[in-house]
Coordinates of C-alpha atoms in Angstrom, one line a residue:
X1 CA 0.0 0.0 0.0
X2 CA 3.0 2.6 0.3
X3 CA 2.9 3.8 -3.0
X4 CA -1.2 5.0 -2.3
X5 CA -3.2 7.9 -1.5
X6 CA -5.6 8.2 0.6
X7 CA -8.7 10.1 -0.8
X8 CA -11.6 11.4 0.9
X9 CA -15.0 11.3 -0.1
X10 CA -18.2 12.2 1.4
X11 CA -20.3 9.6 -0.7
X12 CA -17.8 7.3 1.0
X13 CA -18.2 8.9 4.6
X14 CA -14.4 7.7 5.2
X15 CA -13.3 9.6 9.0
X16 CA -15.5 12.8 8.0
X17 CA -14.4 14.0 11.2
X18 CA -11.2 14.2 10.9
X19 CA -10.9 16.1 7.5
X20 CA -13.8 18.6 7.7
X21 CA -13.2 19.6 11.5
X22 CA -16.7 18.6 12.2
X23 CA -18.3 20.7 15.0
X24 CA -18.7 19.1 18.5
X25 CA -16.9 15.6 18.9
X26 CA -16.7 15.1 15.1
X27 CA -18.9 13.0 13.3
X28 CA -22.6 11.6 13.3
X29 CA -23.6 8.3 11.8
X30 CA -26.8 8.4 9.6
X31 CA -29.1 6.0 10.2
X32 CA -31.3 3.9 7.7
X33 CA -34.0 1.9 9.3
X34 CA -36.9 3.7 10.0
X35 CA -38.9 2.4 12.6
X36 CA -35.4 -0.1 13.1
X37 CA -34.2 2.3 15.4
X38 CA -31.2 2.9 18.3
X39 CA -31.4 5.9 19.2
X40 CA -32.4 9.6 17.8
X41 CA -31.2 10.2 14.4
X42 CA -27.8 11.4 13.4
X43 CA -26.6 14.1 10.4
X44 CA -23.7 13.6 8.9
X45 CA -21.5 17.1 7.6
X46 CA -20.3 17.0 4.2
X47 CA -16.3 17.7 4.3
X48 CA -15.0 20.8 2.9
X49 CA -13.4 20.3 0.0
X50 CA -15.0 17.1 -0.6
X51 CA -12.1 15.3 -1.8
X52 CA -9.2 15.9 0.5
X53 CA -5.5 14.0 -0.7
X54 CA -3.7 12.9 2.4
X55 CA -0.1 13.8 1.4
X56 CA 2.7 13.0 3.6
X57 CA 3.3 15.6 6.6
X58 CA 6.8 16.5 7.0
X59 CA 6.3 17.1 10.9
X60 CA 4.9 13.3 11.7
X61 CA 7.0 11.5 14.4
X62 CA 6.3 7.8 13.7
X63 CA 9.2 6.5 15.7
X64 CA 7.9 8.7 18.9
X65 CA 4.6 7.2 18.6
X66 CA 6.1 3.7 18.3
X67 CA 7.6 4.1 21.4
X68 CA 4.6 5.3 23.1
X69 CA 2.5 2.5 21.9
X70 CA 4.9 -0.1 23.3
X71 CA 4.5 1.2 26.5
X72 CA 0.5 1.2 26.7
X73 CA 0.8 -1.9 24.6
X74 CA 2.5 -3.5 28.0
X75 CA -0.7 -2.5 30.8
X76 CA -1.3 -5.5 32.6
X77 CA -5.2 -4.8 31.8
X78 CA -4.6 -5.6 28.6
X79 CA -3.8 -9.5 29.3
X80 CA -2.8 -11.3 26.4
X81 CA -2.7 -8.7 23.9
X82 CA -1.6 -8.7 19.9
X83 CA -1.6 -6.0 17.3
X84 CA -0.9 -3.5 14.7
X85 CA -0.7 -0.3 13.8
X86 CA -0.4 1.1 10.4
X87 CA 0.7 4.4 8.8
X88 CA -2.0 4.6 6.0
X89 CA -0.6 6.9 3.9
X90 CA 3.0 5.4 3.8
X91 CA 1.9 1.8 4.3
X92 CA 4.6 2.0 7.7
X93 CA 4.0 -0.9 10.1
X94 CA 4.3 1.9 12.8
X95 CA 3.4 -0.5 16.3
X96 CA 3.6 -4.7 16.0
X97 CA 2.8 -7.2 18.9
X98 CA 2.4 -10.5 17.5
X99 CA -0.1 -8.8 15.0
X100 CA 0.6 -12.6 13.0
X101 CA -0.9 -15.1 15.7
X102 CA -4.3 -15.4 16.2
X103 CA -6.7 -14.6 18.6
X104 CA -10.1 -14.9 19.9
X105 CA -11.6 -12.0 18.4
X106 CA -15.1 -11.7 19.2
X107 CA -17.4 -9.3 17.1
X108 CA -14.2 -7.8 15.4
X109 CA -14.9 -10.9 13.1
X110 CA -17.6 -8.8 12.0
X111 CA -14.8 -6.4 9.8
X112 CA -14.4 -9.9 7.9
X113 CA -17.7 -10.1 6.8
X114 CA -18.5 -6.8 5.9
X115 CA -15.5 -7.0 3.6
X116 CA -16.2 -10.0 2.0
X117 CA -19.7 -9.0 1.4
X118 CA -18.9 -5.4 -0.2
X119 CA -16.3 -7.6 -2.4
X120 CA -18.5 -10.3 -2.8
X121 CA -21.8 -9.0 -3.0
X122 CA -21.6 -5.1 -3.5
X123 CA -23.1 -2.2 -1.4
X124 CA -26.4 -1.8 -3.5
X125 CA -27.6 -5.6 -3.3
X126 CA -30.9 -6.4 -2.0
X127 CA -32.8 -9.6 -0.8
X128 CA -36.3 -10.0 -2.3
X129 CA -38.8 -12.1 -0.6
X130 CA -41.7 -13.3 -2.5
X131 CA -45.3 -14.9 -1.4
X132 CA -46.2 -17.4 -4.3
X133 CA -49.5 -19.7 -5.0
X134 CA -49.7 -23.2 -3.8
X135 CA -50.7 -26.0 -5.2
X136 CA -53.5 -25.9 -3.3
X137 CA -56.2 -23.7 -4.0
X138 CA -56.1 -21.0 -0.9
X139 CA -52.5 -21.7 -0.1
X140 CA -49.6 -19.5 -0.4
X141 CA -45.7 -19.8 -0.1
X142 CA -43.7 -17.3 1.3
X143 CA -40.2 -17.9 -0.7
X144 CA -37.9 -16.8 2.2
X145 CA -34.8 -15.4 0.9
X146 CA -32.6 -14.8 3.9
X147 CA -34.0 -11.3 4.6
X148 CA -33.9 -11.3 8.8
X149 CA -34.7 -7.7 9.0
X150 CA -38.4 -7.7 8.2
X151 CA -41.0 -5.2 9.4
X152 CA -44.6 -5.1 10.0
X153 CA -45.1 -2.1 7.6
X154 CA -43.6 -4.8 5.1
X155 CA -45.9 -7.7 6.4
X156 CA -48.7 -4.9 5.3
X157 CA -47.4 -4.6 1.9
X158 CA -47.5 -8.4 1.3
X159 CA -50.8 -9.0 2.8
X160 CA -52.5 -6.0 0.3
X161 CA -50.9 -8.0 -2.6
X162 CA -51.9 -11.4 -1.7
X163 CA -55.7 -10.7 -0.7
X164 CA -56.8 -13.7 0.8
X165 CA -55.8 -16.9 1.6
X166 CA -56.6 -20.0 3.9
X167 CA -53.0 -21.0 4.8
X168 CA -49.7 -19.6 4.4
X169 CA -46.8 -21.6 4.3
X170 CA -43.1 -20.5 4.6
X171 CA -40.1 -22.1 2.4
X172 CA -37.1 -22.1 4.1
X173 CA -35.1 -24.4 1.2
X174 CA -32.8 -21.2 0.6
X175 CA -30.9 -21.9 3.8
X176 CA -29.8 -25.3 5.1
X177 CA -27.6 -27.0 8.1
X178 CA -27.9 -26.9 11.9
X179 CA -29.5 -23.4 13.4
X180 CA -27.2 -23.1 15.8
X181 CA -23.4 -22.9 16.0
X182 CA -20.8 -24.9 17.4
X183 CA -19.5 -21.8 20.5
X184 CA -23.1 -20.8 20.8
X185 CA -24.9 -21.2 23.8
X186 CA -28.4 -21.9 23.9
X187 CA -29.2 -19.5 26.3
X188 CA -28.2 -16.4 24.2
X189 CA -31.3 -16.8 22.3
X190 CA -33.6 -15.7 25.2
X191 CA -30.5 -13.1 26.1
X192 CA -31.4 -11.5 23.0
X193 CA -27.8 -12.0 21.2
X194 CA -28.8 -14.4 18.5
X195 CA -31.6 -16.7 17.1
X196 CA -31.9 -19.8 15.2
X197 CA -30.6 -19.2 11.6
X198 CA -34.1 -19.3 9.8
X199 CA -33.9 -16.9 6.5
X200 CA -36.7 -14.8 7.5
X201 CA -37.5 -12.8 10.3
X202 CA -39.0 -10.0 11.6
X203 CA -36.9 -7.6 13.2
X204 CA -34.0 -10.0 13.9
X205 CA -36.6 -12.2 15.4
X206 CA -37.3 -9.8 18.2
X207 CA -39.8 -10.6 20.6
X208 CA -42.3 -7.6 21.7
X209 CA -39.9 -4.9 20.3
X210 CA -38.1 -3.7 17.1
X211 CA -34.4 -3.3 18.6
X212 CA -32.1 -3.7 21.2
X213 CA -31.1 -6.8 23.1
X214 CA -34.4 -8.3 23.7
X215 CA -35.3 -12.0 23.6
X216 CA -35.8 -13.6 20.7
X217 CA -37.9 -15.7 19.0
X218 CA -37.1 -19.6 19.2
X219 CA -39.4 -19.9 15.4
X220 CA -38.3 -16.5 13.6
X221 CA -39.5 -18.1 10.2
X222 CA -42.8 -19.1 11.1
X223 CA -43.6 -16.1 13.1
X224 CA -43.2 -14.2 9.6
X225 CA -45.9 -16.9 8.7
X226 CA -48.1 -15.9 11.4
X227 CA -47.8 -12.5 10.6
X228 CA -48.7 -13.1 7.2
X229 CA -51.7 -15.3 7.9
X230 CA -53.3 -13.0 10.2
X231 CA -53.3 -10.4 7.8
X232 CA -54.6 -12.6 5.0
X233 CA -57.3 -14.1 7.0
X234 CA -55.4 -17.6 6.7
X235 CA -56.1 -19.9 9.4
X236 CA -53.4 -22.4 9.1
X237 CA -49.5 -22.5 9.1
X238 CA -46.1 -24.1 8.8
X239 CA -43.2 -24.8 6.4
X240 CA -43.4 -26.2 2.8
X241 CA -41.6 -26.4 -0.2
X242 CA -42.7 -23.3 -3.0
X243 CA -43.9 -25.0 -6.5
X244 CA -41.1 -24.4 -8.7
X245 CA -43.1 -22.4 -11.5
X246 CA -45.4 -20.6 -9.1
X247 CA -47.2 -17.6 -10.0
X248 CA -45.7 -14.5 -7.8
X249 CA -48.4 -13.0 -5.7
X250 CA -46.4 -10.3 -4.1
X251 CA -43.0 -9.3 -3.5
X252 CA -40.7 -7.0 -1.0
X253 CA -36.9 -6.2 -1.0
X254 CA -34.4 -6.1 1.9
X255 CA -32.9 -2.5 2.0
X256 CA -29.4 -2.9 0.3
X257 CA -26.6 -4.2 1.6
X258 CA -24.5 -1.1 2.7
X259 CA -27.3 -0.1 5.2
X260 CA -27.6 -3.9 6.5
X261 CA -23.4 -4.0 7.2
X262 CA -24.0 -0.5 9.1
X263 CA -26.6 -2.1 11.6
X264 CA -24.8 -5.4 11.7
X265 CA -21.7 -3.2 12.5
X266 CA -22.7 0.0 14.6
X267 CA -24.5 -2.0 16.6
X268 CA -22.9 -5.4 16.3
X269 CA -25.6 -7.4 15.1
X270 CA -25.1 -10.8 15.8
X271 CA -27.7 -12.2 13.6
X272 CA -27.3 -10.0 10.4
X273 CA -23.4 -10.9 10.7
X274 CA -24.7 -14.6 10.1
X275 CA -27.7 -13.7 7.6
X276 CA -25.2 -11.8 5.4
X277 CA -22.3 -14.7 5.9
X278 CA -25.0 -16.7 4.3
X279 CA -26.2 -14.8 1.6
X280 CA -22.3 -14.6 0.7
X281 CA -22.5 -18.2 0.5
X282 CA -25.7 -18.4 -1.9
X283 CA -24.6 -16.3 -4.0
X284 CA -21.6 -17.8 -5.1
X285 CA -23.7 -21.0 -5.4
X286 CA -23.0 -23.1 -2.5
X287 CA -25.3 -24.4 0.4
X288 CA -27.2 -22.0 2.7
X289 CA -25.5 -23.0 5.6
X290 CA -23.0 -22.0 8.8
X291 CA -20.5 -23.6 7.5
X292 CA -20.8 -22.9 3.7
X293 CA -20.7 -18.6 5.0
X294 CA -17.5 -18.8 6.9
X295 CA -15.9 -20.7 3.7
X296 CA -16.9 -18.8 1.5
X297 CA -16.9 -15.7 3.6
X298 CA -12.6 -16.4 3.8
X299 CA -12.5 -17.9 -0.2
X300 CA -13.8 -14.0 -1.1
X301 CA -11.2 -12.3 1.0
X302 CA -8.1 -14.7 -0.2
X303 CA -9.3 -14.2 -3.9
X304 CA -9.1 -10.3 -2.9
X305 CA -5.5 -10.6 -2.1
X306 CA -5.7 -10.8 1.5
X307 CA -3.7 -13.8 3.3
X308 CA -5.9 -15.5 5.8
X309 CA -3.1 -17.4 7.0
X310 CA -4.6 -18.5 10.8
X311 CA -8.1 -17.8 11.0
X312 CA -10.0 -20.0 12.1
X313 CA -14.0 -18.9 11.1
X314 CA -16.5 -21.1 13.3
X315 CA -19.3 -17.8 12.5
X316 CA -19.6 -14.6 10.8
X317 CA -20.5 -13.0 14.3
X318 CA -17.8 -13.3 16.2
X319 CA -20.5 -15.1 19.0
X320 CA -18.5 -18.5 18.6
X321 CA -15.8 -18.8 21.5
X322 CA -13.6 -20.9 18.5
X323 CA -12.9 -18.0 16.4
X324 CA -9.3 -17.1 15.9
X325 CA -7.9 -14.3 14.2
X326 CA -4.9 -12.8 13.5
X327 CA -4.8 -8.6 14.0
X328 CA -2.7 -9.2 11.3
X329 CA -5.8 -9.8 8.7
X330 CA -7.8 -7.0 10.5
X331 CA -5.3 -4.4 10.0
X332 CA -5.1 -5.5 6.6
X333 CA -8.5 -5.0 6.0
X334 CA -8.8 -2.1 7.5
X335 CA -5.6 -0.1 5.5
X336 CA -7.0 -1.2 2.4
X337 CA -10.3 0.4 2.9
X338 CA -8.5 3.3 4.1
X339 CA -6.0 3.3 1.1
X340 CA -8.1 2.2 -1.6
X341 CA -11.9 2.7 -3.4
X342 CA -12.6 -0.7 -3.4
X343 CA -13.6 -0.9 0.7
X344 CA -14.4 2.4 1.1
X345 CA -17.5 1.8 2.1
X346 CA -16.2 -0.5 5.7
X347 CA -14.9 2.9 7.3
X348 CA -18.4 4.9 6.9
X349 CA -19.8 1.5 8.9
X350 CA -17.4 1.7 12.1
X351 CA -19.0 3.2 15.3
X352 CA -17.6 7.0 16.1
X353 CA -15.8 6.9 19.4
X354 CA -18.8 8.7 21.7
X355 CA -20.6 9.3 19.2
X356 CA -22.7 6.0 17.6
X357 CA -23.6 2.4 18.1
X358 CA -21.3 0.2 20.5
X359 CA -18.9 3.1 21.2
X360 CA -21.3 5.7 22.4
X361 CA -20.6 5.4 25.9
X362 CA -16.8 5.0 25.2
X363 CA -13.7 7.0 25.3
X364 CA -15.4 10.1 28.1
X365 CA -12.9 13.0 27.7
X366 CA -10.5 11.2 26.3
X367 CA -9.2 12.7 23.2
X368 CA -10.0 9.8 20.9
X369 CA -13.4 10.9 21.4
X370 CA -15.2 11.8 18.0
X371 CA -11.7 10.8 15.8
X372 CA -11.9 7.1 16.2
X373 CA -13.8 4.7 14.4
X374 CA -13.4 1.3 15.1
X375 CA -15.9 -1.9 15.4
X376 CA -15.6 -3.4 18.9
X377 CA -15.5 -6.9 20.2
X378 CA -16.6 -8.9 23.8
X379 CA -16.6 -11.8 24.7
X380 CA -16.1 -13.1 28.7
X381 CA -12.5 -12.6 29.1
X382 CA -12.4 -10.8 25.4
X383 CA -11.9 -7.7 24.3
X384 CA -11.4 -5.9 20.5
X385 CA -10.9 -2.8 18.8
X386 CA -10.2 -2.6 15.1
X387 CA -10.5 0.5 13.1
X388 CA -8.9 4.0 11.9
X389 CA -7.7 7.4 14.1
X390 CA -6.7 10.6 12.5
X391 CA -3.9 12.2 14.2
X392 CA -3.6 15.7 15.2
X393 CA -0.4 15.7 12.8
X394 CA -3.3 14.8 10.2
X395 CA -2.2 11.6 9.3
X396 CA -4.9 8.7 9.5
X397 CA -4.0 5.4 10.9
X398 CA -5.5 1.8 11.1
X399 CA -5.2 -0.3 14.0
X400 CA -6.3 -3.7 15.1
X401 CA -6.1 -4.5 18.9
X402 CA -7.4 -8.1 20.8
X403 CA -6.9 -8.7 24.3
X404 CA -7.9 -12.1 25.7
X405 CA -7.3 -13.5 28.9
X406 CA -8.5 -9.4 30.9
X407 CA -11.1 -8.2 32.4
X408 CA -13.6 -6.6 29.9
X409 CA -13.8 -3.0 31.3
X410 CA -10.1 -2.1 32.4
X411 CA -9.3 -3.9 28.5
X412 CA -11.7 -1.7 27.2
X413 CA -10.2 1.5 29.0
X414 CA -6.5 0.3 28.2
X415 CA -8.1 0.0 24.5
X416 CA -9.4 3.3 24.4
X417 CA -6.3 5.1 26.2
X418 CA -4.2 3.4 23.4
X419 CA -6.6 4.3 20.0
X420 CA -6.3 8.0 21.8
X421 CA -2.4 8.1 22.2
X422 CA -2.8 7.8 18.2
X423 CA -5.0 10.3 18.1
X424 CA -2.4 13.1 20.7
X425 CA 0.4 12.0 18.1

């Protein structure tokens, strides 16, 4: 990457807060969902210029940093801790700690599959689930096709184009394998972390709300069933098999990719991660399963030039305790999107130290605050941060930290203090 520029562009949203000298703590995170929502709605400033080159400053002290970074890189709260820290306009290796052996990584896994998906899949792509006739008179199909983000208003929209109809069935043939994971527990289901992997749900399979970590639903699919047949006045339901040559009764799309990455990553949605590991996997025409995503999910990121070298993938969440990563692969990510067009659109996903998603309540007065944006990771005994921080000499750096064996909030302070010593240099 050293012979690269780094451009900035608004479209791309790539650190906004850095270039433009956004007011208050930098930047805000705009939010797509509707009625799918977190909190109250954020604006984001257009930079001024809107295309800024990063050149590189004359008065940046790389080796001073280095040395500072090995010093918070050694706090005890840390535990076991390995990483990377990268110069992206030079390409510099700035800060290493065993950045090459792998570690659990928790929801930092996440930066994987967003990758892999915009490489894969592209930011406009969209999911469209259909309601087809059965071959019974009065029966209907719902052709699930992975879309675990559906809403009532969308329920509506189906049920005005289907009329009526005496039983609704749901195909679930576009996903197969085991709903669970191996690393899962059970118990995160009620916890409101995951669900069963069933390619349609409403609202993540949410039970009694629309966000947040709520319990879910043990039968996401055939509550979009239910929700169907009540509205069509259809007395009967379950799972079937859609006639291959079916007439199309009605129809609704997913909102496009880009918007489902930024939920699954500002708020670290567990289940979209997996819903968009598997829709990786069907579209590049394999089976619909766990274990068919996290192949495919790595085959897509090795193709793109990116060595994988001692991951092991057991999810696309990061939920799975048998998850090992390298920071190596993160930082790599992570300096392309900064360095290059062609994952741009990863850095506008990241949560904005203080500002958005998982990091809102991060980084107090700490000057990190509003110039970091990194995706987070926690596990018991676990704890990530993988992202980029612009400097006050102006340059922008990517970093990829994962402390296992500490406690999660002193790693999470030692994480923050160290992301923010990038940020003073």
């Amino acid at each position: 990457m050293s012979g690269k520029k780094l451009w900035w562009s608004v479209t791309a949203g790539v650190v906004g807060v850095a270039v433009a000298g956004v007011a208050g703590f930098g930047v805000l995170v705009q939010q797509y969902y509707g009625d799918l929502t977190h909190g109250p709605a954020y604006a984001v400033e257009a930079p001024v210029p809107l295309l800024v080159p990063a050149e590189a400053e004359a008065g940046v002290d790389n080796a001073a940093l280095a040395a500072r970074l090995t010093e918070l890189g050694a706090d005890p709260a840390l535990g076991t801790v390995h990483g990377r820290v990268t110069d992206t306009v030079t390409g510099e290796t700035v800060w290493d700690l065993n950045s090459g052996s792998p570690l659990q990584p928790a929801s930092s896994t996440k930066v994987l599959t967003a990758a892999a998906a915009i490489l894969e899949l592209g930011p406009d792509d969209v999911l469209t689930t259909e309601v087809v006739a059965g071959d019974q008179p009065g029966t209907v199909v719902i052709r699930a096709a992975g879309d675990v983000w559906l809403t009532t208003e969308q329920m509506d929209e189906l049920a005005e184009q289907v009329g009526q109809a005496e039983q609704v069935l749901i195909d679930l043939s576009v996903w197969d394998g085991d709903p669970f994971m191996p690393g899962w527990d059970p118990v995160d289901v009620d916890a409101g972390y995951i669900a069963p992997l069933e390619p349609a749900m409403l609202y993540g399979a949410r039970i009694g709300e629309t966000e947040g970590d709520v319990p879910r639903s043990h039968t996401p699919a055939l509550d979009v069933a239910r929700a169907l047949a009540e509205r069509v006045g259809a007395t009967d339901t379950g799972t079937g098999t859609a006639p291959a040559d079916a007439q199309v009764l009605a129809s609704t799309d997913s909102p496009p990719l880009i918007e489902r990455i930024d939920e699954m990553m500002v708020w670290s949605d567990n289940v979209m991660a997996e819903a968009i590991g598997h829709e990786i996997a069907v579209h590049r025409g394999q089976p619909g399963s766990a274990a068919a995503a996290t192949r495919t999910t790595l085959e897509v990121l090795r193709e793109h030039g990116f060595d994988t070298t001692g991951v092991t993938l057991a999810d696309n969440s990061g939920l799975s305790i048998d998850n090992l990563i390298p920071p190596r692969l993160l930082g790599d990510l992570l300096l392309d999107a900064a360095a290059d067009t062609r994952l741009r659109h990863l850095l506008a996903t990241l949560p904005v130290a203080g500002g958005s998603g998982t990091l809102t309540d991060r980084y107090g007065d700490l000057s990190g605050r509003g110039w970091v944006r990194a995706k987070t990771g926690t596990l018991t005994d676990t704890s990530a941060l993988a992202g980029v921080v612009t400097a006050e000499s102006g340059r922008v750096y990517s970093f990829a930290l994962l402390s296992n064996g500490s406690d999660i909030l002193s790693a999470r302070a030692a994480l923050d203090r160290f992301a923010s010593a990038i940020r003073d240099s």
